[in-house]
Amino acid sequence: MAQQIITAVIAIALAIGLSALFFLGSNYLLDRFLSSDSLSGDAARMKRDNLRESIRPWIFVGPAVVLLLVYLVYPVFASLWYSLLDRNANEFVGLANYAWAFQNPNFLVAVRNNVLWLIFVPTLATGFGLLIAYMTDRLWWGKLARTLVFLPMAISFVGASVIWKFIYDYRGSGEEQIGLLNALVVALGGEPVTWIAVPFWNNFLLMVILVWIQTGFAMVILGAAIRGVPEDTLEAAIIEGANQFSIFFKIVIPQIFGTVVVVWTTITILVLKIFDIVFAMTNGQWDTNVLANFMYDQLFRAGDIGKGSAIAIVIMIAVTPVMLYNIRRARADEQ
Amino acid sequence: MKKTLVVAMTAAFAAGVAAEENPTRGAAGFHWDSLDKFDDMDLSGQTVTVAGPWLAPENAIFNAIVSHFEAATGADVQYSGSDSFEQQIRIDLQAGSPPNLAIFPQPGLAADMASQNLLVPLSSDLRSDVLNNYAAGQSWVDLGTYADASGKDNFYGVFFRVDLKSLVWYSPDNFADYGYEVPETMEELIALSDKMVADGQTPWCIGLGSGAATGWPATDWVEDMMLRLNTPAVYDQWVSHEIPFNDPRVVEAIELFGQFAKNDDYVQGGAQAVGTTDFRESPNGLFDIPPGCFMHRQASFIPAFFPEGTVVGEDVDFFYLPAFESKNLGNPVLGAGTVVTMPKENPAARALMEYLTTPLAHEIWMINGGFLTPHTGVNNDLFANDTLRRQAEILQNADTFRFDGSDLMPGGIGAGAFWTGMVDYVSGDSAEDVADSIEQAWENL
């Protein structure tokens, strides 16, 4: 244990030290070897200064660009290449892996489920977050309520899945129901249901978990935005006789719309990567598979590099428009 | 709060240390002569990294076993276990950072890795060790022999630690209370189940839930049924895909499993509970008062999940899942096990492989329980209890031993489509539909 800590400390010190040495050192070398002091003539001096100052940013950005190439750009192109190869990445098979995917009923189910997740989870999480943020804003117990809504944010996806597994738990009729949902159903005189094994609807039962986790995130961000809405616009609306609904939809929402979109797209990107909840709850059984789990199955269970990479590329293509939209909005906000 | 946590952790730590028994060299009964040839080796300074599926407490037992090897040779053995070993080892091997030894729970995966030349063939000495020292040695050699990238068969793996699968667990007290008798044939087993239903009881507990591996307990059922309906040759053809998965004989085996699992009167919680009940919780019905069920078919490892304090042989016991008297197929036994392979060679790794085939290595795990071995050179008195000794006898008396078929199939089937198909089957699909879809997945591999 002590040895690991010492190693970690040394590693951190070394990393920081070397980075500092690199930046300071290369900066120093640049100043020294491309110095304009020894030159005579303003034009030559100016030229040298320009050259030096155009190199300087690359010293600072360079390492980040190299890391980006190694850890982000290279894997994307490697995946693209692998997706055209066979299961052991030996032979070139063209688009066969993609053809296989789009003819595979399980893949199509995963696509359908991903679309369902994309429609419902960001909508519900953002909607609930907005409502709760607005309604608890002026309540004396609002802080407590917001804390409770925010708490699930601190739980990992797998941890949350374990909690919800108990809520959906099923025992045969006549036995004591330890699942909350079935206990309620039985108390009301119904028959227990194997919730997570009911095709199609079970998707929504899994989505509830992510909504439960993400509502707190939406609420906090949107709550801050709501508090940023200028008081005078609200007062003016009240003086004009607007009711609470009009104030909310016509005054508050338009003013925080930018934040709503950011929250929405952030959750959308999260949903496109959804894996853990499905993995822990059903592992894609009973028609609940999503693309990320399908990819995992192909890559690590079936050991098929080509098909797994093809699905990874499909996921990447699906994420790209959302990312581009996010970046464009961020740029627009800056201007 | 903090203090109790520290106390609890210390207690857990102490319990962990006390859990494994490690005899000192020279203790009576053990084959210490196994160590003699390692005493002459000087491997100090060499490290053997071992990756396997065993977590606590098994990793401590494994460390106890290798501690004698380390003491004799001076080599340093570093074992690391993972609960997602199958995924991890694939990454490690293909990324070119393999451990020296890898312990596969699925020979199918080991064969897959061997076919990509990611494993090092073992010496012919080791092969003849297994051939001569293991009961039914040829079958164990066959199970460790895979084709390399050029299609040439090599011997790659030594089995270490075996599970016996064809077991039915029951409560002797409950059987006595209701006047039931242990069945000797499959016909009697079905008649007994019907009798229990007629008495207003539920005969079976079946659960297929296993997190990311949900469905596997059903594959064991189907494999046991295959061996009871067909000759071992047909079983081998099925496993190696020489006959299609939707062959009528396979469908018949799935339906025979369904006769137990898809029958609301037969299973605790009804048929729909089978797919969602966790396999670790499914035996609990045996211990309910009144009993939730009377029988539970599961491998030799399942006592680890029985309620605390359960004594095997008293509170719960087992019988061999019998064969059909009318079929004349003898007493087939289904089993599984972990196979030690060598992805990265060095002298210490080779020596450790050799050590793991010695009686001593097996005996140290035997005294710790939860270990069966086909090694005939071990001192059977060292088994931790009579239960294990009786299970070892079933293993030794089998007319036919066959390895868990799903573990021999390619990963996409044996750890994918077959699992999913079984969950679909107990959720309502027909055996033909399920077999068709698994066959289709196999063709598309």
Short mmCIF file of C-alpha atoms in Angstrom, two decimals, chain B residues 18-442:
data_model
loop_
_atom_site.label_atom_id
_atom_site.label_comp_id
_atom_site.label_asym_id
_atom_site.label_seq_id
_atom_site.Cartn_x
_atom_site.Cartn_y
_atom_site.Cartn_z
CA ALA B 18 -8.16 -17.45 8.46
CA ALA B 19 -10.30 -18.76 5.61
CA GLU B 20 -7.70 -20.72 3.67
CA GLU B 21 -5.83 -23.63 5.10
CA ASN B 22 -2.24 -23.96 4.06
CA PRO B 23 -0.36 -27.00 5.42
CA THR B 24 3.25 -26.54 6.38
CA ARG B 25 5.68 -28.64 4.40
CA GLY B 26 5.87 -32.15 5.75
CA ALA B 27 2.33 -32.26 7.16
CA ALA B 28 0.95 -35.80 7.02
CA GLY B 29 -1.12 -37.04 4.12
CA PHE B 30 0.08 -34.69 1.42
CA HIS B 31 2.28 -35.66 -1.53
CA TRP B 32 5.24 -33.49 -0.52
CA ASP B 33 7.43 -35.50 -2.85
CA SER B 34 5.75 -33.47 -5.62
CA LEU B 35 7.99 -30.61 -4.55
CA ASP B 36 11.26 -32.52 -4.81
CA LYS B 37 12.00 -31.75 -8.44
CA PHE B 38 11.23 -28.05 -7.89
CA ASP B 39 13.75 -27.81 -5.04
CA ASP B 40 16.56 -28.16 -7.58
CA MET B 41 15.28 -25.30 -9.70
CA ASP B 42 16.57 -21.84 -9.05
CA LEU B 43 14.06 -19.42 -10.51
CA SER B 44 14.67 -16.55 -8.12
CA GLY B 45 14.13 -13.17 -9.68
CA GLN B 46 11.61 -14.57 -12.17
CA THR B 47 8.00 -13.48 -12.04
CA VAL B 48 5.00 -15.45 -13.24
CA THR B 49 1.85 -13.39 -13.76
CA VAL B 50 -1.34 -15.42 -13.58
CA ALA B 51 -4.78 -14.15 -14.59
CA GLY B 52 -7.91 -16.06 -13.73
CA PRO B 53 -11.57 -15.86 -12.81
CA TRP B 54 -11.13 -16.62 -9.11
CA LEU B 55 -11.85 -13.85 -6.63
CA ALA B 56 -11.86 -14.04 -2.83
CA PRO B 57 -11.80 -16.50 -1.15
CA GLU B 58 -10.50 -18.67 -4.00
CA ASN B 59 -7.59 -16.36 -4.80
CA ALA B 60 -6.24 -16.85 -1.27
CA ILE B 61 -6.41 -20.62 -1.73
CA PHE B 62 -4.57 -20.36 -5.03
CA ASN B 63 -1.94 -18.18 -3.39
CA ALA B 64 -1.57 -20.78 -0.64
CA ILE B 65 -1.00 -23.45 -3.30
CA VAL B 66 1.67 -21.48 -5.14
CA SER B 67 3.38 -20.38 -1.91
CA HIS B 68 5.07 -23.81 -1.75
CA PHE B 69 6.18 -23.46 -5.37
CA GLU B 70 7.58 -20.03 -4.58
CA ALA B 71 9.39 -21.31 -1.50
CA ALA B 72 10.95 -24.20 -3.47
CA THR B 73 12.02 -22.28 -6.55
CA GLY B 74 12.34 -18.64 -5.46
CA ALA B 75 10.04 -17.53 -8.29
CA ASP B 76 7.46 -14.83 -7.65
CA VAL B 77 3.89 -15.72 -8.64
CA GLN B 78 1.42 -12.86 -9.00
CA TYR B 79 -2.20 -13.89 -9.37
CA SER B 80 -4.89 -11.39 -10.28
CA GLY B 81 -8.55 -12.34 -10.52
CA SER B 82 -11.30 -10.61 -12.43
CA ASP B 83 -15.04 -11.09 -12.36
CA SER B 84 -15.20 -10.26 -16.04
CA PHE B 85 -12.23 -12.43 -16.90
CA GLU B 86 -13.57 -13.50 -20.30
CA GLN B 87 -13.69 -9.91 -21.54
CA GLN B 88 -10.46 -8.88 -19.83
CA ILE B 89 -8.29 -11.70 -21.15
CA ARG B 90 -9.46 -11.13 -24.71
CA ILE B 91 -8.34 -7.51 -24.46
CA ASP B 92 -5.03 -8.40 -22.78
CA LEU B 93 -4.15 -11.08 -25.30
CA GLN B 94 -5.12 -9.17 -28.41
CA ALA B 95 -3.44 -5.99 -27.16
CA GLY B 96 -0.21 -7.93 -26.76
CA SER B 97 0.09 -7.62 -22.97
CA PRO B 98 -0.76 -11.16 -21.87
CA PRO B 99 -0.14 -12.70 -18.45
CA ASN B 100 2.22 -15.67 -18.33
CA LEU B 101 -0.59 -18.03 -17.40
CA ALA B 102 -4.28 -17.54 -18.08
CA ILE B 103 -6.92 -19.69 -16.43
CA PHE B 104 -9.97 -19.95 -18.69
CA PRO B 105 -13.36 -21.00 -17.35
CA GLN B 106 -14.48 -21.55 -20.95
CA PRO B 107 -12.37 -23.85 -23.16
CA GLY B 108 -14.23 -22.39 -26.16
CA LEU B 109 -12.63 -19.04 -25.50
CA ALA B 110 -9.21 -20.67 -25.00
CA ALA B 111 -9.65 -22.46 -28.34
CA ASP B 112 -10.56 -19.15 -29.95
CA MET B 113 -7.38 -17.55 -28.57
CA ALA B 114 -5.29 -20.56 -29.64
CA SER B 115 -6.66 -20.26 -33.18
CA GLN B 116 -5.12 -16.79 -33.30
CA ASN B 117 -1.76 -18.12 -32.09
CA LEU B 118 -2.13 -16.20 -28.83
CA LEU B 119 -1.34 -19.23 -26.65
CA VAL B 120 1.91 -21.16 -26.39
CA PRO B 121 1.66 -24.95 -26.98
CA LEU B 122 2.59 -27.02 -23.91
CA SER B 123 5.28 -29.67 -23.77
CA SER B 124 4.55 -33.29 -24.60
CA ASP B 125 5.71 -34.19 -21.07
CA LEU B 126 2.87 -32.15 -19.65
CA ARG B 127 0.49 -33.79 -22.11
CA SER B 128 1.49 -37.28 -21.01
CA ASP B 129 1.24 -36.16 -17.36
CA VAL B 130 -2.43 -35.38 -17.94
CA LEU B 131 -2.98 -38.47 -20.05
CA ASN B 132 -1.56 -40.76 -17.35
CA ASN B 133 -2.63 -39.03 -14.17
CA TYR B 134 -6.15 -37.84 -14.89
CA ALA B 135 -9.09 -40.24 -14.82
CA ALA B 136 -10.34 -40.53 -18.40
CA GLY B 137 -7.11 -38.77 -19.33
CA GLN B 138 -7.74 -38.83 -23.06
CA SER B 139 -10.92 -36.76 -22.70
CA TRP B 140 -9.04 -34.14 -20.67
CA VAL B 141 -6.23 -34.04 -23.23
CA ASP B 142 -8.84 -33.63 -25.97
CA LEU B 143 -10.47 -30.79 -24.04
CA GLY B 144 -7.11 -29.01 -23.85
CA THR B 145 -6.18 -29.56 -27.51
CA TYR B 146 -7.03 -26.83 -29.98
CA ALA B 147 -6.09 -25.89 -33.52
CA ASP B 148 -3.66 -23.03 -34.09
CA ALA B 149 -3.88 -20.45 -36.87
CA SER B 150 -2.58 -22.91 -39.45
CA GLY B 151 -5.11 -25.53 -38.36
CA LYS B 152 -2.58 -27.74 -36.60
CA ASP B 153 -3.75 -29.30 -33.32
CA ASN B 154 -1.60 -28.59 -30.27
CA PHE B 155 -1.99 -29.29 -26.58
CA TYR B 156 -2.59 -25.95 -24.87
CA GLY B 157 -4.29 -26.42 -21.53
CA VAL B 158 -4.27 -28.38 -18.30
CA PHE B 159 -7.52 -28.64 -16.36
CA PHE B 160 -7.27 -27.55 -12.76
CA ARG B 161 -10.44 -27.59 -10.63
CA VAL B 162 -13.50 -29.28 -12.03
CA ASP B 163 -17.20 -28.77 -11.40
CA LEU B 164 -19.75 -31.55 -11.50
CA LYS B 165 -23.01 -30.40 -13.01
CA SER B 166 -25.44 -33.33 -13.12
CA LEU B 167 -26.61 -32.91 -9.55
CA VAL B 168 -30.02 -32.42 -7.97
CA TRP B 169 -30.04 -30.78 -4.57
CA TYR B 170 -32.81 -31.60 -2.09
CA SER B 171 -33.63 -31.47 1.59
CA PRO B 172 -33.52 -34.98 3.09
CA ASP B 173 -35.81 -33.84 5.94
CA ASN B 174 -38.47 -32.57 3.54
CA PHE B 175 -38.26 -35.79 1.51
CA ALA B 176 -38.64 -37.82 4.71
CA ASP B 177 -41.57 -35.71 5.95
CA TYR B 178 -43.55 -36.33 2.80
CA GLY B 179 -42.35 -39.88 2.22
CA TYR B 180 -40.54 -39.15 -1.03
CA GLU B 181 -37.64 -41.26 -2.20
CA VAL B 182 -34.58 -40.34 -4.21
CA PRO B 183 -35.33 -41.34 -7.82
CA GLU B 184 -33.01 -43.75 -9.63
CA THR B 185 -34.18 -43.06 -13.17
CA MET B 186 -35.48 -40.11 -15.14
CA GLU B 187 -38.86 -41.83 -15.37
CA GLU B 188 -38.97 -41.97 -11.58
CA LEU B 189 -37.86 -38.33 -11.31
CA ILE B 190 -40.74 -37.19 -13.51
CA ALA B 191 -43.19 -39.46 -11.66
CA LEU B 192 -41.92 -38.02 -8.35
CA SER B 193 -42.40 -34.45 -9.63
CA ASP B 194 -45.97 -35.30 -10.66
CA LYS B 195 -46.60 -36.88 -7.28
CA MET B 196 -45.42 -33.70 -5.54
CA VAL B 197 -47.79 -31.64 -7.68
CA ALA B 198 -50.62 -34.04 -6.82
CA ASP B 199 -49.74 -33.55 -3.13
CA GLY B 200 -50.16 -29.80 -3.61
CA GLN B 201 -46.41 -29.14 -3.52
CA THR B 202 -44.03 -27.44 -5.92
CA PRO B 203 -41.26 -29.82 -7.01
CA TRP B 204 -38.65 -27.49 -8.56
CA CYS B 205 -36.82 -24.24 -8.04
CA ILE B 206 -35.28 -22.87 -11.24
CA GLY B 207 -33.71 -19.46 -11.75
CA LEU B 208 -31.86 -18.26 -14.84
CA GLY B 209 -30.88 -14.76 -13.66
CA SER B 210 -27.15 -14.12 -13.55
CA GLY B 211 -26.63 -10.47 -14.37
CA ALA B 212 -24.84 -10.15 -17.67
CA ALA B 213 -24.79 -13.94 -18.03
CA THR B 214 -28.53 -14.45 -17.58
CA GLY B 215 -29.69 -17.66 -19.17
CA TRP B 216 -26.70 -19.93 -18.59
CA PRO B 217 -28.34 -22.20 -15.99
CA ALA B 218 -30.81 -23.25 -18.69
CA THR B 219 -28.00 -24.22 -21.06
CA ASP B 220 -26.79 -26.70 -18.42
CA TRP B 221 -30.27 -28.18 -18.22
CA VAL B 222 -30.46 -28.60 -21.98
CA GLU B 223 -26.97 -30.17 -22.11
CA ASP B 224 -27.89 -32.66 -19.39
CA MET B 225 -31.07 -33.47 -21.31
CA MET B 226 -29.09 -33.93 -24.55
CA LEU B 227 -26.90 -36.52 -22.83
CA ARG B 228 -29.98 -38.31 -21.54
CA LEU B 229 -31.80 -38.40 -24.88
CA ASN B 230 -28.89 -38.95 -27.26
CA THR B 231 -25.56 -40.70 -27.52
CA PRO B 232 -22.39 -38.78 -26.61
CA ALA B 233 -21.53 -38.75 -30.33
CA VAL B 234 -24.66 -36.73 -31.08
CA TYR B 235 -23.77 -34.39 -28.22
CA ASP B 236 -20.31 -33.85 -29.71
CA GLN B 237 -21.80 -33.17 -33.14
CA TRP B 238 -24.18 -30.65 -31.63
CA VAL B 239 -21.41 -28.85 -29.75
CA SER B 240 -19.13 -28.72 -32.79
CA HIS B 241 -22.00 -27.65 -35.09
CA GLU B 242 -21.80 -30.76 -37.25
CA ILE B 243 -25.55 -30.99 -36.83
CA PRO B 244 -27.57 -27.75 -36.83
CA PHE B 245 -28.80 -26.26 -33.58
CA ASN B 246 -32.39 -26.69 -34.74
CA ASP B 247 -31.93 -30.42 -35.27
CA PRO B 248 -35.08 -32.19 -33.99
CA ARG B 249 -32.95 -33.96 -31.33
CA VAL B 250 -31.83 -30.62 -29.88
CA VAL B 251 -35.36 -29.25 -29.98
CA GLU B 252 -36.49 -32.37 -28.11
CA ALA B 253 -33.87 -31.70 -25.39
CA ILE B 254 -35.01 -28.08 -25.07
CA GLU B 255 -38.59 -29.29 -24.75
CA LEU B 256 -37.62 -31.79 -22.08
CA PHE B 257 -36.14 -28.89 -20.11
CA GLY B 258 -39.37 -26.99 -20.78
CA GLN B 259 -41.33 -29.87 -19.32
CA PHE B 260 -39.75 -28.82 -16.00
CA ALA B 261 -39.30 -25.07 -16.39
CA LYS B 262 -42.32 -24.06 -18.45
CA ASN B 263 -44.82 -25.80 -16.22
CA ASP B 264 -46.48 -23.48 -13.69
CA ASP B 265 -47.21 -26.44 -11.39
CA TYR B 266 -43.60 -27.59 -11.44
CA VAL B 267 -41.67 -24.41 -10.61
CA GLN B 268 -41.77 -22.10 -7.66
CA GLY B 269 -43.22 -18.75 -8.70
CA GLY B 270 -44.57 -20.23 -11.93
CA ALA B 271 -42.92 -20.41 -15.33
CA GLN B 272 -42.63 -16.64 -15.71
CA ALA B 273 -40.49 -16.39 -12.56
CA VAL B 274 -37.83 -18.68 -14.07
CA GLY B 275 -36.29 -16.08 -16.36
CA THR B 276 -36.10 -13.28 -13.83
CA THR B 277 -35.14 -15.18 -10.66
CA ASP B 278 -31.45 -14.91 -9.85
CA PHE B 279 -29.74 -18.31 -9.91
CA ARG B 280 -28.03 -17.49 -6.62
CA GLU B 281 -31.38 -16.98 -4.91
CA SER B 282 -33.24 -19.74 -6.68
CA PRO B 283 -32.24 -22.54 -4.24
CA ASN B 284 -33.72 -20.60 -1.30
CA GLY B 285 -37.08 -22.35 -1.73
CA LEU B 286 -35.45 -25.61 -0.56
CA PHE B 287 -34.94 -24.06 2.87
CA ASP B 288 -38.30 -22.33 3.32
CA ILE B 289 -40.73 -23.63 5.90
CA PRO B 290 -43.00 -24.96 4.49
CA PRO B 291 -40.75 -25.83 1.56
CA GLY B 292 -41.09 -23.57 -1.48
CA CYS B 293 -39.77 -26.42 -3.62
CA PHE B 294 -38.23 -29.85 -3.16
CA MET B 295 -35.51 -30.09 -5.79
CA HIS B 296 -32.94 -27.89 -7.44
CA ARG B 297 -30.70 -28.95 -10.34
CA GLN B 298 -27.36 -27.19 -10.12
CA ALA B 299 -23.63 -27.82 -10.21
CA SER B 300 -21.37 -28.74 -7.31
CA PHE B 301 -20.55 -25.11 -6.52
CA ILE B 302 -24.07 -24.08 -5.52
CA PRO B 303 -23.67 -24.68 -1.73
CA ALA B 304 -21.68 -21.41 -1.73
CA PHE B 305 -25.04 -19.68 -2.23
CA PHE B 306 -27.05 -21.66 0.32
CA PRO B 307 -28.17 -19.77 3.45
CA GLU B 308 -25.43 -19.34 5.99
CA GLY B 309 -24.88 -22.28 8.30
CA THR B 310 -26.36 -24.85 5.89
CA VAL B 311 -24.62 -28.19 6.30
CA VAL B 312 -24.41 -30.28 3.16
CA GLY B 313 -25.25 -33.87 4.01
CA GLU B 314 -27.62 -32.84 6.81
CA ASP B 315 -29.75 -29.83 5.90
CA VAL B 316 -29.36 -30.43 2.21
CA ASP B 317 -28.06 -33.26 0.11
CA PHE B 318 -27.73 -34.16 -3.56
CA PHE B 319 -28.39 -37.00 -5.92
CA TYR B 320 -27.21 -37.71 -9.45
CA LEU B 321 -29.62 -36.34 -12.07
CA PRO B 322 -30.69 -39.76 -13.33
CA ALA B 323 -30.83 -41.01 -16.91
CA PHE B 324 -33.82 -42.55 -18.70
CA GLU B 325 -33.98 -46.25 -17.99
CA SER B 326 -35.67 -46.78 -21.37
CA LYS B 327 -32.88 -45.13 -23.36
CA ASN B 328 -29.98 -47.34 -22.29
CA LEU B 329 -27.40 -44.56 -22.40
CA GLY B 330 -25.69 -45.48 -19.15
CA ASN B 331 -24.95 -42.76 -16.59
CA PRO B 332 -23.74 -39.69 -18.44
CA VAL B 333 -22.18 -36.90 -16.40
CA LEU B 334 -21.95 -33.26 -17.36
CA GLY B 335 -19.13 -31.18 -15.93
CA ALA B 336 -17.04 -28.10 -16.37
CA GLY B 337 -13.75 -26.78 -15.19
CA THR B 338 -11.04 -24.21 -15.50
CA VAL B 339 -8.18 -24.79 -17.90
CA VAL B 340 -4.71 -23.32 -17.30
CA THR B 341 -3.01 -22.06 -20.46
CA MET B 342 0.28 -20.29 -21.15
CA PRO B 343 0.00 -17.15 -23.30
CA LYS B 344 3.53 -15.99 -22.50
CA GLU B 345 6.38 -18.37 -21.94
CA ASN B 346 9.21 -18.20 -19.44
CA PRO B 347 11.01 -20.90 -17.45
CA ALA B 348 9.14 -20.04 -14.25
CA ALA B 349 5.78 -20.16 -16.05
CA ARG B 350 6.62 -23.59 -17.48
CA ALA B 351 7.65 -24.80 -14.02
CA LEU B 352 4.43 -23.47 -12.48
CA MET B 353 2.36 -25.30 -15.13
CA GLU B 354 4.18 -28.47 -14.17
CA TYR B 355 3.60 -27.82 -10.48
CA LEU B 356 -0.15 -27.42 -11.07
CA THR B 357 -0.31 -30.97 -12.43
CA THR B 358 1.25 -32.43 -9.27
CA PRO B 359 -0.97 -34.10 -6.66
CA LEU B 360 0.17 -31.60 -4.02
CA ALA B 361 -1.30 -28.59 -5.85
CA HIS B 362 -4.67 -30.35 -6.02
CA GLU B 363 -4.54 -31.60 -2.44
CA ILE B 364 -4.06 -28.14 -0.94
CA TRP B 365 -7.25 -26.95 -2.62
CA MET B 366 -9.03 -30.21 -1.69
CA ILE B 367 -8.64 -29.51 2.03
CA ASN B 368 -10.09 -26.04 1.49
CA GLY B 369 -13.26 -27.42 -0.08
CA GLY B 370 -15.07 -26.45 -3.24
CA PHE B 371 -12.65 -28.45 -5.36
CA LEU B 372 -13.06 -31.58 -7.44
CA THR B 373 -10.31 -33.09 -9.49
CA PRO B 374 -9.97 -35.91 -12.00
CA HIS B 375 -6.36 -36.36 -10.82
CA THR B 376 -6.00 -39.98 -9.71
CA GLY B 377 -2.74 -39.46 -7.84
CA VAL B 378 -4.23 -37.42 -5.02
CA ASN B 379 -4.95 -38.66 -1.54
CA ASN B 380 -8.76 -38.87 -1.51
CA ASP B 381 -8.81 -38.68 2.29
CA LEU B 382 -7.88 -35.03 1.97
CA PHE B 383 -11.22 -33.96 0.49
CA ALA B 384 -12.69 -31.44 2.91
CA ASN B 385 -15.81 -33.54 3.46
CA ASP B 386 -17.77 -36.63 2.42
CA THR B 387 -19.87 -34.58 0.02
CA LEU B 388 -16.88 -33.78 -2.13
CA ARG B 389 -15.63 -37.34 -1.91
CA ARG B 390 -19.03 -38.63 -3.08
CA GLN B 391 -19.06 -36.10 -5.92
CA ALA B 392 -15.57 -37.17 -6.94
CA GLU B 393 -16.89 -40.74 -7.05
CA ILE B 394 -19.72 -39.72 -9.40
CA LEU B 395 -17.07 -38.17 -11.58
CA GLN B 396 -14.98 -41.35 -11.48
CA ASN B 397 -17.90 -43.72 -12.03
CA ALA B 398 -19.42 -41.96 -15.00
CA ASP B 399 -19.84 -44.02 -18.18
CA THR B 400 -19.68 -40.80 -20.15
CA PHE B 401 -18.12 -37.52 -19.19
CA ARG B 402 -18.94 -34.53 -21.32
CA PHE B 403 -17.87 -30.95 -20.86
CA ASP B 404 -20.42 -28.15 -20.58
CA GLY B 405 -21.42 -27.72 -24.23
CA SER B 406 -22.10 -24.00 -24.16
CA ASP B 407 -18.55 -23.41 -22.92
CA LEU B 408 -17.21 -25.30 -25.93
CA MET B 409 -19.34 -23.46 -28.46
CA PRO B 410 -18.06 -20.17 -29.94
CA GLY B 411 -18.53 -17.25 -27.55
CA GLY B 412 -21.24 -15.64 -29.65
CA ILE B 413 -23.38 -18.78 -29.23
CA GLY B 414 -22.34 -20.38 -25.94
CA ALA B 415 -22.18 -17.03 -24.14
CA GLY B 416 -24.66 -15.16 -26.30
CA ALA B 417 -27.39 -16.53 -28.54
CA PHE B 418 -27.84 -19.73 -26.49
CA TRP B 419 -28.33 -17.72 -23.27
CA THR B 420 -30.70 -15.24 -24.88
CA GLY B 421 -32.58 -18.03 -26.61
CA MET B 422 -33.18 -19.86 -23.34
CA VAL B 423 -34.52 -16.69 -21.73
CA ASP B 424 -36.84 -16.20 -24.71
CA TYR B 425 -37.89 -19.84 -24.42
CA VAL B 426 -38.94 -19.62 -20.77
CA SER B 427 -40.58 -16.25 -21.54
CA GLY B 428 -42.93 -17.93 -23.99
CA ASP B 429 -41.26 -18.61 -27.37
CA SER B 430 -41.47 -22.13 -28.77
CA ALA B 431 -38.49 -24.48 -28.72
CA GLU B 432 -38.43 -24.58 -32.56
CA ASP B 433 -38.35 -20.78 -32.86
CA VAL B 434 -35.59 -20.48 -30.30
CA ALA B 435 -33.51 -23.25 -31.89
CA ASP B 436 -34.01 -21.66 -35.33
CA SER B 437 -32.80 -18.26 -34.14
CA ILE B 438 -29.74 -19.75 -32.40
CA GLU B 439 -28.92 -21.74 -35.54
CA GLN B 440 -29.24 -18.60 -37.60
CA ALA B 441 -26.91 -16.71 -35.25
CA TRP B 442 -24.40 -19.56 -35.53
#
